[in-house]
mmCIF file of C-alpha atoms in Angstrom:
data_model
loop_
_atom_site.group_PDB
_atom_site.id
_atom_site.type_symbol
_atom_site.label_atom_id
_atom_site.label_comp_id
_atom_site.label_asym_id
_atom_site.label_seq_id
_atom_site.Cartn_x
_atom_site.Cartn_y
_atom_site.Cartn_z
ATOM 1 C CA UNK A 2 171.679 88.135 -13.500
ATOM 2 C CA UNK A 3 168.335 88.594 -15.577
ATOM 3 C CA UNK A 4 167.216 90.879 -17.410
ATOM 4 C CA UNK A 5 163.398 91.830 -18.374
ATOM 5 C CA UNK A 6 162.552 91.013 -22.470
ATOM 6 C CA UNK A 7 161.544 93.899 -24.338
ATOM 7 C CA UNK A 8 158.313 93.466 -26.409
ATOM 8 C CA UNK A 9 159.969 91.999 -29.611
ATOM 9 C CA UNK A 10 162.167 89.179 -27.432
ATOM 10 C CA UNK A 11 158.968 88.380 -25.478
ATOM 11 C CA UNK A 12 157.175 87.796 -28.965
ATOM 12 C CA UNK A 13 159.862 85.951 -30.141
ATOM 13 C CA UNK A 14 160.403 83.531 -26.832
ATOM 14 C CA UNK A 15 156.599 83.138 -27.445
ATOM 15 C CA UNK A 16 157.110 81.508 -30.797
ATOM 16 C CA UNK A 17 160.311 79.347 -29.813
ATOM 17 C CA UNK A 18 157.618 78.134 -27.033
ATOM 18 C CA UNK A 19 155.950 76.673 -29.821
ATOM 19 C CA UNK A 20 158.573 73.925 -29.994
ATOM 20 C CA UNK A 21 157.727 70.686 -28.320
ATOM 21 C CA UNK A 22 159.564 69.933 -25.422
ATOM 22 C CA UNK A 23 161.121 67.451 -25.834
ATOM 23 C CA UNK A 24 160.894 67.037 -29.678
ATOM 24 C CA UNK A 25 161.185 64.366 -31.596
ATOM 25 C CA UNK A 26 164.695 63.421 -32.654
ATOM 26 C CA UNK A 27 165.841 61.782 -35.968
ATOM 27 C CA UNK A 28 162.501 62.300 -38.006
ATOM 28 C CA UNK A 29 162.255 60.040 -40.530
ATOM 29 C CA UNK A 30 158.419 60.108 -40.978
ATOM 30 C CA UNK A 31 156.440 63.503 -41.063
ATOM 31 C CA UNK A 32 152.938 64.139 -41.191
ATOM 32 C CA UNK A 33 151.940 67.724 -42.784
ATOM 33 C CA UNK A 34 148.231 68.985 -41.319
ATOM 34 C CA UNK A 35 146.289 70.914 -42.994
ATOM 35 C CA UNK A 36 142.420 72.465 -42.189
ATOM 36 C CA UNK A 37 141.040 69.424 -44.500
ATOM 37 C CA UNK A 38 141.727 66.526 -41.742
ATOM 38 C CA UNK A 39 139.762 68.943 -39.910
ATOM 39 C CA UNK A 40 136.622 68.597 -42.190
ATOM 40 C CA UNK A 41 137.627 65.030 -42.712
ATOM 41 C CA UNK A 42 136.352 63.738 -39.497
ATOM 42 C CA UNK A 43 133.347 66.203 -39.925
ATOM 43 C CA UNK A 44 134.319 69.050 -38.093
ATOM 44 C CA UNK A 45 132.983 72.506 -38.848
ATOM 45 C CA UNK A 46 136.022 74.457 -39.335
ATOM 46 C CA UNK A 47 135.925 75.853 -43.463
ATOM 47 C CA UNK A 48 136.291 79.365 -43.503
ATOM 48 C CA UNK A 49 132.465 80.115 -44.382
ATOM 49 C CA UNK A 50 131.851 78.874 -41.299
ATOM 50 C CA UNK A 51 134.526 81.953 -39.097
ATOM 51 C CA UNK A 52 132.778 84.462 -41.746
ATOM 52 C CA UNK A 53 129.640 83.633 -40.221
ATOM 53 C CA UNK A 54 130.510 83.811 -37.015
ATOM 54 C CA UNK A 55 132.546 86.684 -37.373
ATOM 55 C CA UNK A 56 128.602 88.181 -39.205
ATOM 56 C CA UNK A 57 126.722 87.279 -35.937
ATOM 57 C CA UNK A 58 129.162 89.061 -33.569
ATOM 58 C CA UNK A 59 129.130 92.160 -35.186
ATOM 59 C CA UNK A 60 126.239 92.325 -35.851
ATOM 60 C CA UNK A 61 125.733 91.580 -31.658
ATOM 61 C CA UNK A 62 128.599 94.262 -31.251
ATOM 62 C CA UNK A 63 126.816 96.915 -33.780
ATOM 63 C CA UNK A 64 123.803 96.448 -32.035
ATOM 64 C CA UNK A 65 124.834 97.867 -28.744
ATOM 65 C CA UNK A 66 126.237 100.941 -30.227
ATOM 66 C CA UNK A 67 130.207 99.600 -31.346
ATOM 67 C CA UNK A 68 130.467 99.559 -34.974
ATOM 68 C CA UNK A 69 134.458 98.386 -34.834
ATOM 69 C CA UNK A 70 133.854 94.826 -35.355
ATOM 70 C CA UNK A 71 131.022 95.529 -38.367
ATOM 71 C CA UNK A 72 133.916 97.740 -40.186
ATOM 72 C CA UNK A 73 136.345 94.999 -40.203
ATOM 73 C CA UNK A 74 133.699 92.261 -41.106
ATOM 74 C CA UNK A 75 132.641 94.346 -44.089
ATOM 75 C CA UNK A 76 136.254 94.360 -45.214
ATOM 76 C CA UNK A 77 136.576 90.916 -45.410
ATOM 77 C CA UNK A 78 133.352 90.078 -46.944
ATOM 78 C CA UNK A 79 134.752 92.406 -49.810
ATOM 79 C CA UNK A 80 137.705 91.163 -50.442
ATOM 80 C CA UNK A 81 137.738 87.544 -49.682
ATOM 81 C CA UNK A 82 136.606 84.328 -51.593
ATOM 82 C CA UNK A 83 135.650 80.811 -49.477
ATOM 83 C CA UNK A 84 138.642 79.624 -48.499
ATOM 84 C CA UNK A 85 141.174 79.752 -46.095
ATOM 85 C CA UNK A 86 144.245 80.044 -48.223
ATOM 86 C CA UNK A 87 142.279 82.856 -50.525
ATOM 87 C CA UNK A 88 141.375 84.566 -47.126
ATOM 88 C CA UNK A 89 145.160 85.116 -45.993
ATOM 89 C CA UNK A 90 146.363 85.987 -49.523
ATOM 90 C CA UNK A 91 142.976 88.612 -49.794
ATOM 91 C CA UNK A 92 144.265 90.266 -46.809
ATOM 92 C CA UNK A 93 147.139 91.998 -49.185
ATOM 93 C CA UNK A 94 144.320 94.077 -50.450
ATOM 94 C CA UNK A 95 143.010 95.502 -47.120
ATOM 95 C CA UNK A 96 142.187 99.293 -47.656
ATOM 96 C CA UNK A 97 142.448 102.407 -45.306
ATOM 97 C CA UNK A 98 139.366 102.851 -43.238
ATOM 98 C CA UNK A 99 137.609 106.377 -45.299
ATOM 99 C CA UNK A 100 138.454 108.814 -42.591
ATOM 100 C CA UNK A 101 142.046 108.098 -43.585
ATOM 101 C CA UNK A 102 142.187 107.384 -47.120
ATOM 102 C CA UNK A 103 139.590 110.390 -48.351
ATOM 103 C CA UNK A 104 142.274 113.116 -45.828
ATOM 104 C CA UNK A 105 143.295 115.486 -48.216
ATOM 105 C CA UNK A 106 146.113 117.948 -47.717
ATOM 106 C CA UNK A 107 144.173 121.873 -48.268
ATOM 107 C CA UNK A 108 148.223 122.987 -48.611
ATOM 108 C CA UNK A 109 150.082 120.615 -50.660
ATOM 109 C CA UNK A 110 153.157 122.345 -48.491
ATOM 110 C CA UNK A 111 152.019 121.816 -45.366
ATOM 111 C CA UNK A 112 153.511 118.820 -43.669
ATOM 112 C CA UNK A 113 151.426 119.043 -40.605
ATOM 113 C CA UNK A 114 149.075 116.309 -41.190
ATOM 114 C CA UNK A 115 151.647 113.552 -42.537
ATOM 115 C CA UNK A 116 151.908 112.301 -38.733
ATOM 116 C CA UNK A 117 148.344 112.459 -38.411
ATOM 117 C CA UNK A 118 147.744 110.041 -41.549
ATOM 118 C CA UNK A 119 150.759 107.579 -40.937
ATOM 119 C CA UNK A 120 149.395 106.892 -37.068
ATOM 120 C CA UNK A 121 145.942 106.722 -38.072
ATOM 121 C CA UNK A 122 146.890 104.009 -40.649
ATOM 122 C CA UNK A 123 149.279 102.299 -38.351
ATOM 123 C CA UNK A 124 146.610 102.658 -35.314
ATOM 124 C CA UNK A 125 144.117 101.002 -37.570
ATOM 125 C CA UNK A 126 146.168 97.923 -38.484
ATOM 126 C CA UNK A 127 146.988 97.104 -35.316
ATOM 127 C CA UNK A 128 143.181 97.646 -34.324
ATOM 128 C CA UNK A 129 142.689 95.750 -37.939
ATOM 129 C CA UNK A 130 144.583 92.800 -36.816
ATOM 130 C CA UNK A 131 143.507 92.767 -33.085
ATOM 131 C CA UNK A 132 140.184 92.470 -33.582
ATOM 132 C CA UNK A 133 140.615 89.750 -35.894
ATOM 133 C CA UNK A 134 142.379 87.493 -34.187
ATOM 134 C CA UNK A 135 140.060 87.690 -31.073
ATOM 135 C CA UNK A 136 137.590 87.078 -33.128
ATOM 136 C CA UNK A 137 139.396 84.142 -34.947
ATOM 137 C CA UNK A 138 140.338 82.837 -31.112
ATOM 138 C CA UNK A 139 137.013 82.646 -29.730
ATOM 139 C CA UNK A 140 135.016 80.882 -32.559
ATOM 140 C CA UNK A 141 138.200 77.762 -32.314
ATOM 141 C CA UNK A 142 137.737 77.865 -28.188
ATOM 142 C CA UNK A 143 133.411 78.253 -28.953
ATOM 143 C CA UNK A 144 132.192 76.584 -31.686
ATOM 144 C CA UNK A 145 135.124 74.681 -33.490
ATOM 145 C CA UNK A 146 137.056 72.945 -30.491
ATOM 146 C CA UNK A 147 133.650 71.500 -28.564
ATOM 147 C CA UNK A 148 133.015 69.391 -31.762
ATOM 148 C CA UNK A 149 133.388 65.790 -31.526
ATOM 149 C CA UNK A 150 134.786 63.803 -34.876
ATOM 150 C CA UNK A 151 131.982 62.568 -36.710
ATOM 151 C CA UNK A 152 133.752 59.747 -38.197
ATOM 152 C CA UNK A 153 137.578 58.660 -38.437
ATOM 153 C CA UNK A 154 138.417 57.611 -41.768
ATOM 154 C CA UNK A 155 140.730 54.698 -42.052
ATOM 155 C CA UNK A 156 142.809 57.099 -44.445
ATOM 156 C CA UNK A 157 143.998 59.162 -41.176
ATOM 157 C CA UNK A 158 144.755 56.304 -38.672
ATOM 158 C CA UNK A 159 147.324 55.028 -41.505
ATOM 159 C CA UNK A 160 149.197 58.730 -41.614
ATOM 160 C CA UNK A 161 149.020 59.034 -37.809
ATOM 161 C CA UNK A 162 150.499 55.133 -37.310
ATOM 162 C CA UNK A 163 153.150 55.751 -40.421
ATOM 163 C CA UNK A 164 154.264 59.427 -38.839
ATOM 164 C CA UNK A 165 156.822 60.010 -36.240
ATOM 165 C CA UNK A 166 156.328 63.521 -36.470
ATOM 166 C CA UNK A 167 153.652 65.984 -37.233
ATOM 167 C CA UNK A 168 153.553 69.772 -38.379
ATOM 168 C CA UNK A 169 150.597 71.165 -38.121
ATOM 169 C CA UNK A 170 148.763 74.774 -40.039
ATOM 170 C CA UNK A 171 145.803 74.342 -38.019
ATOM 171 C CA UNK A 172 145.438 76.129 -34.923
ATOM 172 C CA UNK A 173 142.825 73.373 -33.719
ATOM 173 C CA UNK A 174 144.324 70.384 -30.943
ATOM 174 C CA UNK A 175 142.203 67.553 -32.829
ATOM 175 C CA UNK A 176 144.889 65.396 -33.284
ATOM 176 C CA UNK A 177 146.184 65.536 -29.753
ATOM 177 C CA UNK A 178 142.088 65.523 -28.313
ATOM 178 C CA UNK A 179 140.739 62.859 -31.050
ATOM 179 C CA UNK A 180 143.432 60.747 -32.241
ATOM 180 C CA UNK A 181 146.176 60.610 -28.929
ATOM 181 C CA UNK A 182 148.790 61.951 -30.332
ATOM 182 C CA UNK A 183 151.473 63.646 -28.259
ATOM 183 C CA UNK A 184 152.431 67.361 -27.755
ATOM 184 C CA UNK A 185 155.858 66.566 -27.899
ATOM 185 C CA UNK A 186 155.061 64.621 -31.566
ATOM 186 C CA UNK A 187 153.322 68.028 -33.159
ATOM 187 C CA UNK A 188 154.632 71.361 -34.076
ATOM 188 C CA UNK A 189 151.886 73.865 -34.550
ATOM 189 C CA UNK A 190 153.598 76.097 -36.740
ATOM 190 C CA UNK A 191 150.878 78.840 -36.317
ATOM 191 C CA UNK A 192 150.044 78.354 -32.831
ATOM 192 C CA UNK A 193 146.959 77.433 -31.592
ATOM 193 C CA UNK A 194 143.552 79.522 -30.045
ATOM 194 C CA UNK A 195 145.085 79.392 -26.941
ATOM 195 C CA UNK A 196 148.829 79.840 -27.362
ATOM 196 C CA UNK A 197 150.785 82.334 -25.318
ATOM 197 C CA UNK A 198 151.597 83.859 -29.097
ATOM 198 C CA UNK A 199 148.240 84.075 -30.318
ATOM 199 C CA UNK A 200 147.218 82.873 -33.700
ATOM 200 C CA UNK A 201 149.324 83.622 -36.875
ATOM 201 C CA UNK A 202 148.015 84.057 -39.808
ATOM 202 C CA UNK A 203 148.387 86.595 -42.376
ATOM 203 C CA UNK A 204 149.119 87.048 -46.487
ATOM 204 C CA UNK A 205 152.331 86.373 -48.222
ATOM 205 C CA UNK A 206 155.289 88.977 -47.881
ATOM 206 C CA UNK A 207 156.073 90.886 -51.117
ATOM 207 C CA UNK A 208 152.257 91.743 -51.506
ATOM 208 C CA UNK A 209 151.948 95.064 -53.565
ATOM 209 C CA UNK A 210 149.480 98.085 -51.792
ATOM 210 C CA UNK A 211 146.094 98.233 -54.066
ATOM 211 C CA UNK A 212 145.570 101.832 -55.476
ATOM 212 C CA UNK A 213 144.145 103.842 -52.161
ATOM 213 C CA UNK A 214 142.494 106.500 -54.976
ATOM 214 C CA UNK A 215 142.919 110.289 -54.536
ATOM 215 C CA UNK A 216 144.944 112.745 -56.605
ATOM 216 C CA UNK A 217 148.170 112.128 -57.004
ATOM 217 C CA UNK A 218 150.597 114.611 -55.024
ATOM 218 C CA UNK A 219 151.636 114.681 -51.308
ATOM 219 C CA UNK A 220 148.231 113.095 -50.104
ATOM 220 C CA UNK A 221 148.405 110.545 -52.438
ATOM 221 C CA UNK A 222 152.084 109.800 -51.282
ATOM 222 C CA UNK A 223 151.108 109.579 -47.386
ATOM 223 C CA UNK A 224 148.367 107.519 -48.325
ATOM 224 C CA UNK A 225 150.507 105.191 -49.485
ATOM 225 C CA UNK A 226 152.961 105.085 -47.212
ATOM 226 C CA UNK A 227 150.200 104.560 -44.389
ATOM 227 C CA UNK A 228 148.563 101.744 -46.159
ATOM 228 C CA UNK A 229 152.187 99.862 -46.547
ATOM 229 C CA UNK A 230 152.710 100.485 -42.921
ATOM 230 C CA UNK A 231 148.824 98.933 -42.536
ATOM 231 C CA UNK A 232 149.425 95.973 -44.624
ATOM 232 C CA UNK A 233 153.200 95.601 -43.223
ATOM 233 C CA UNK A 234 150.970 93.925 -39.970
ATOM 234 C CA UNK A 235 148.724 91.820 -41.768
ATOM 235 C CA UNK A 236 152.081 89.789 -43.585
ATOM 236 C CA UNK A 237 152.808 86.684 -42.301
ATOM 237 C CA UNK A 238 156.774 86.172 -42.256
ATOM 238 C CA UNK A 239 157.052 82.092 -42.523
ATOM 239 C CA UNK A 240 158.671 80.855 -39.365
ATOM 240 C CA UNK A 241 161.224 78.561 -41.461
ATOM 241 C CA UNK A 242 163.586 78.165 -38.680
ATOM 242 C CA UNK A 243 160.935 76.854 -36.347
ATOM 243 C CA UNK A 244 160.854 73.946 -39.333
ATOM 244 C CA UNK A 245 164.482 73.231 -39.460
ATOM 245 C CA UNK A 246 164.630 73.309 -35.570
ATOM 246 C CA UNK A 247 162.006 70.892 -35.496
ATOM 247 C CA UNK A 248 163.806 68.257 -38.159
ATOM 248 C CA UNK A 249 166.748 68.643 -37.470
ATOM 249 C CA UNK A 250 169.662 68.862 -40.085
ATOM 250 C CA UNK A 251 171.695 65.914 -39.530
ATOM 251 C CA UNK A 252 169.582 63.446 -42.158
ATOM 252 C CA UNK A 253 166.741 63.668 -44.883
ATOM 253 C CA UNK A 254 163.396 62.487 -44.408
ATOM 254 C CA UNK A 255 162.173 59.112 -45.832
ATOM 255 C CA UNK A 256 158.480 60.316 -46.319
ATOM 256 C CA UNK A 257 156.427 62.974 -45.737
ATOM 257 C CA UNK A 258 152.377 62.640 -45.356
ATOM 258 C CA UNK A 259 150.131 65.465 -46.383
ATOM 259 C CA UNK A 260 146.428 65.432 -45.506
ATOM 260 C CA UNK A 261 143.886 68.600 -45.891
ATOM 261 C CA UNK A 262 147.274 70.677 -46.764
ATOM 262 C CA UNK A 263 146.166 73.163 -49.778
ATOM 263 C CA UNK A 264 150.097 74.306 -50.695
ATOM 264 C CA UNK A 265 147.970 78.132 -50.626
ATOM 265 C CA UNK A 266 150.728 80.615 -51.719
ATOM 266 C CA UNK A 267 151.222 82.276 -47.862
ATOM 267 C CA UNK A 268 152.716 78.741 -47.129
ATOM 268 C CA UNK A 269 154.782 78.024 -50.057
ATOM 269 C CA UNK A 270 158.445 78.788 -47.958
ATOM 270 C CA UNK A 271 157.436 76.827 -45.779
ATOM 271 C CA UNK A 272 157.309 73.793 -48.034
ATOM 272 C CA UNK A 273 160.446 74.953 -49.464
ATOM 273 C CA UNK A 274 161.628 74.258 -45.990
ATOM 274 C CA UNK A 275 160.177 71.043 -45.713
ATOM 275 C CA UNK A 276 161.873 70.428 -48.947
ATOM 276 C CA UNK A 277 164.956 71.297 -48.032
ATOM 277 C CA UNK A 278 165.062 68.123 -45.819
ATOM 278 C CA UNK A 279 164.188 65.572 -48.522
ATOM 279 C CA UNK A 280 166.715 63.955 -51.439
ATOM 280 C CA UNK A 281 165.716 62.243 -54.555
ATOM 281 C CA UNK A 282 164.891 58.997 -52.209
ATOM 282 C CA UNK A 283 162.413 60.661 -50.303
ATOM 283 C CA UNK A 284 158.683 60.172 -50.882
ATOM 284 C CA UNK A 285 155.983 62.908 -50.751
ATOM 285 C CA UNK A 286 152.638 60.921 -50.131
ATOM 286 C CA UNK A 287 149.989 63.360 -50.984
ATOM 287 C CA UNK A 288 145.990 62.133 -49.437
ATOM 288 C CA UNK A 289 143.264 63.433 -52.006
ATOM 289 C CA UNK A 290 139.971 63.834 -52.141
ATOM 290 C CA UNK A 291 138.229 62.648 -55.721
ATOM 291 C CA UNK A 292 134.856 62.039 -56.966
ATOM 292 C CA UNK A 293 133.469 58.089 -57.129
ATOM 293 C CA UNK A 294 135.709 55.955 -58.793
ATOM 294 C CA UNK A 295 138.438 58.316 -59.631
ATOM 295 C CA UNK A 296 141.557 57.026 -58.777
ATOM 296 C CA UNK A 297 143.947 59.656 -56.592
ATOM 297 C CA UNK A 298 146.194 60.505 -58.614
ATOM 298 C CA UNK A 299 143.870 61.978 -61.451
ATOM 299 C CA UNK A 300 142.396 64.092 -59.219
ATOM 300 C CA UNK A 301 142.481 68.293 -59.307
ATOM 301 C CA UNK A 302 144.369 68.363 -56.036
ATOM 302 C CA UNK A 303 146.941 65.849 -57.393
ATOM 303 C CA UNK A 304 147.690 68.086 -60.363
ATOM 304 C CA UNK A 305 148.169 71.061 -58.556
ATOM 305 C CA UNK A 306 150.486 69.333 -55.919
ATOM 306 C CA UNK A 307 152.512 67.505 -58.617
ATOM 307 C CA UNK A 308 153.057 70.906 -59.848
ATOM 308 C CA UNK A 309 153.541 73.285 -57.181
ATOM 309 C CA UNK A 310 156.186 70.681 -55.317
ATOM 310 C CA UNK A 311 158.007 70.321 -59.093
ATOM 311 C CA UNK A 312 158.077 73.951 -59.316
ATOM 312 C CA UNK A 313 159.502 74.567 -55.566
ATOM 313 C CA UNK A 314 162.114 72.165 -56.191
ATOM 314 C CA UNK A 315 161.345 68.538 -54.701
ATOM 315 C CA UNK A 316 163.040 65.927 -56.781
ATOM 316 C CA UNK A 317 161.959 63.020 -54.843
ATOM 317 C CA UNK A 318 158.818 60.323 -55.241
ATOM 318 C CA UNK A 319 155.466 61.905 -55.778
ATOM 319 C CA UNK A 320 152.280 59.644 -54.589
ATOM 320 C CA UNK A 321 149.137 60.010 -54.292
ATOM 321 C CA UNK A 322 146.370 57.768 -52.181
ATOM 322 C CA UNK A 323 142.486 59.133 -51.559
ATOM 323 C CA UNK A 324 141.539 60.395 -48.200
#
């Protein structure tokens, strides 16, 4: 006999989903995707180009007398930079809307407003996160997914024909629409536009609350705990066991292939989990991008890859070849 899921097993039947059926089995060769293979083949997908979007819609939305989407948007613009992995990692500094973080207690020992403050700051993070993610949905189905490649570099047929396997960050199908590769070859760790799960993205756990102002006292103390509670929806807990589900455990991989991956700090465990399936005769081939002439492994990217993979703990071969 069945029984009906309850929110949290539904959620959590929606990620296992994201599994390919039937996935690949012995991986020797991986492929790691990042937003750059993306913007290799000339598609418009940096995050400039979701901020403006975003701009227009709620600016549309303000317009007709809804001011929801122009609060969020204003949020963002403050606190992020230009790129993706600095967008999810901004997110940890997300503030109260003002009607919440300016409520002041008139009797610091009256308790009667602490429900008050913690559901308004709960109610906006969900409407916080919502929002977002609709929005973040319909520019990929609108503007990002009806783009055709405007070029295939010779750099990405190599990965793709080397690869037996592919995890993907983007929530884009390019590789499956552009380069005919198979569902059941590509894990899209953070779903897609049009997964049952929605779109996952978020900023690193261990974040710490910024200052929400006010006097210190019981106000200031609610405050806080509302903002945690707002910011505890915008972290992104890495889905590491979707990884080792996907690899298997029963053998280390040979190589693994990363194009237009930045290694942004919201990602970092789950390159530790990557790692976890290499030895020292494994070989990380890293694609860069460089200026004319400037061989691939003296390039920015290069450095910071070389580092960040030392300091997580790979031990194996470290290349590098331009994109």
């Amino acid at each position: 006999m069945s029984y009906p899921l309850d929110a949290e097993e539904y959620l959590q039947n929606q990620i296992w989903q994201l599994l390919p059926t039937p996935k690949p089995h012995h991986i020797e060769h991986l492929a790691v995707i990042g937003n750059g293979l993306d913007l290799a083949v000339g598609i418009d997908s940096r995050y400039m180009n979701f901020r403006e979007y975003f701009l227009n819609e709620a600016e549309r939305s303000n317009q007709l007398g809804d001011s929801s989407l122009q609060n969020i948007y204003q949020q963002i613009e403050e606190i992020t930079e230009t790129d993706w992995s600095d967008f999810e990692t901004a997110l940890a500094s997300v503030n109260l809307p003002s009607y919440v973080s300016e409520l002041e207690y008139l009797d610091a020992g009256d308790l009667s407003e602490m429900d008050q403050l913690t559901t308004e700051g709960t109610e906006y993070g969900e409407t916080f996160t919502s929002l977002l993610s609709q929005m973040f949905c319909e520019w990929v189905r609108k503007e990002v997914s009806p783009q055709p490649p405007q070029h295939k570099p010779f750099s990405i047929a190599q990965l793709i024909h080397r690869a037996q396997a592919f995890i993907t960050f983007n929530y884009t199908t390019t590789l499956q629409r552009h380069f005919g590769v198979p569902d059941s070859q590509i894990l899209h760790i953070h779903g897609t536009s049009d997964s049952e799960s929605g779109p996952y993205f978020g900023c690193p756990e261990g974040v710490t609350p910024t200052d929400q102002g006010g006097n210190y006292g019981i106000s200031y103390s609610v405050r806080i705990q509302a903002h945690r509670q707002l910011i505890d929806q915008l972290i992104k807990r890495p889905r590491v066991d979707l990884i080792h589900a996907f690899l298997g455990s029963d053998h280390s991989l040979k190589s693994i292939s990363s194009y237009g991956f930045s290694y942004g700090e919201a990602d970092f465990d789950y390159v530790n989990a990557i790692i976890s399936h290499t030895d020292q005769n494994s070989e990380w081939i890293n694609y860069c991008y460089g200026k004319s002439g400037q061989q691939p492994e003296d390039t920015a990217i290069a450095s910071s890859c070389h580092e960040i993979l030392r300091d997580l703990g790979y031990r194996g071969k470290l290349t590098f070849q331009s994109a």
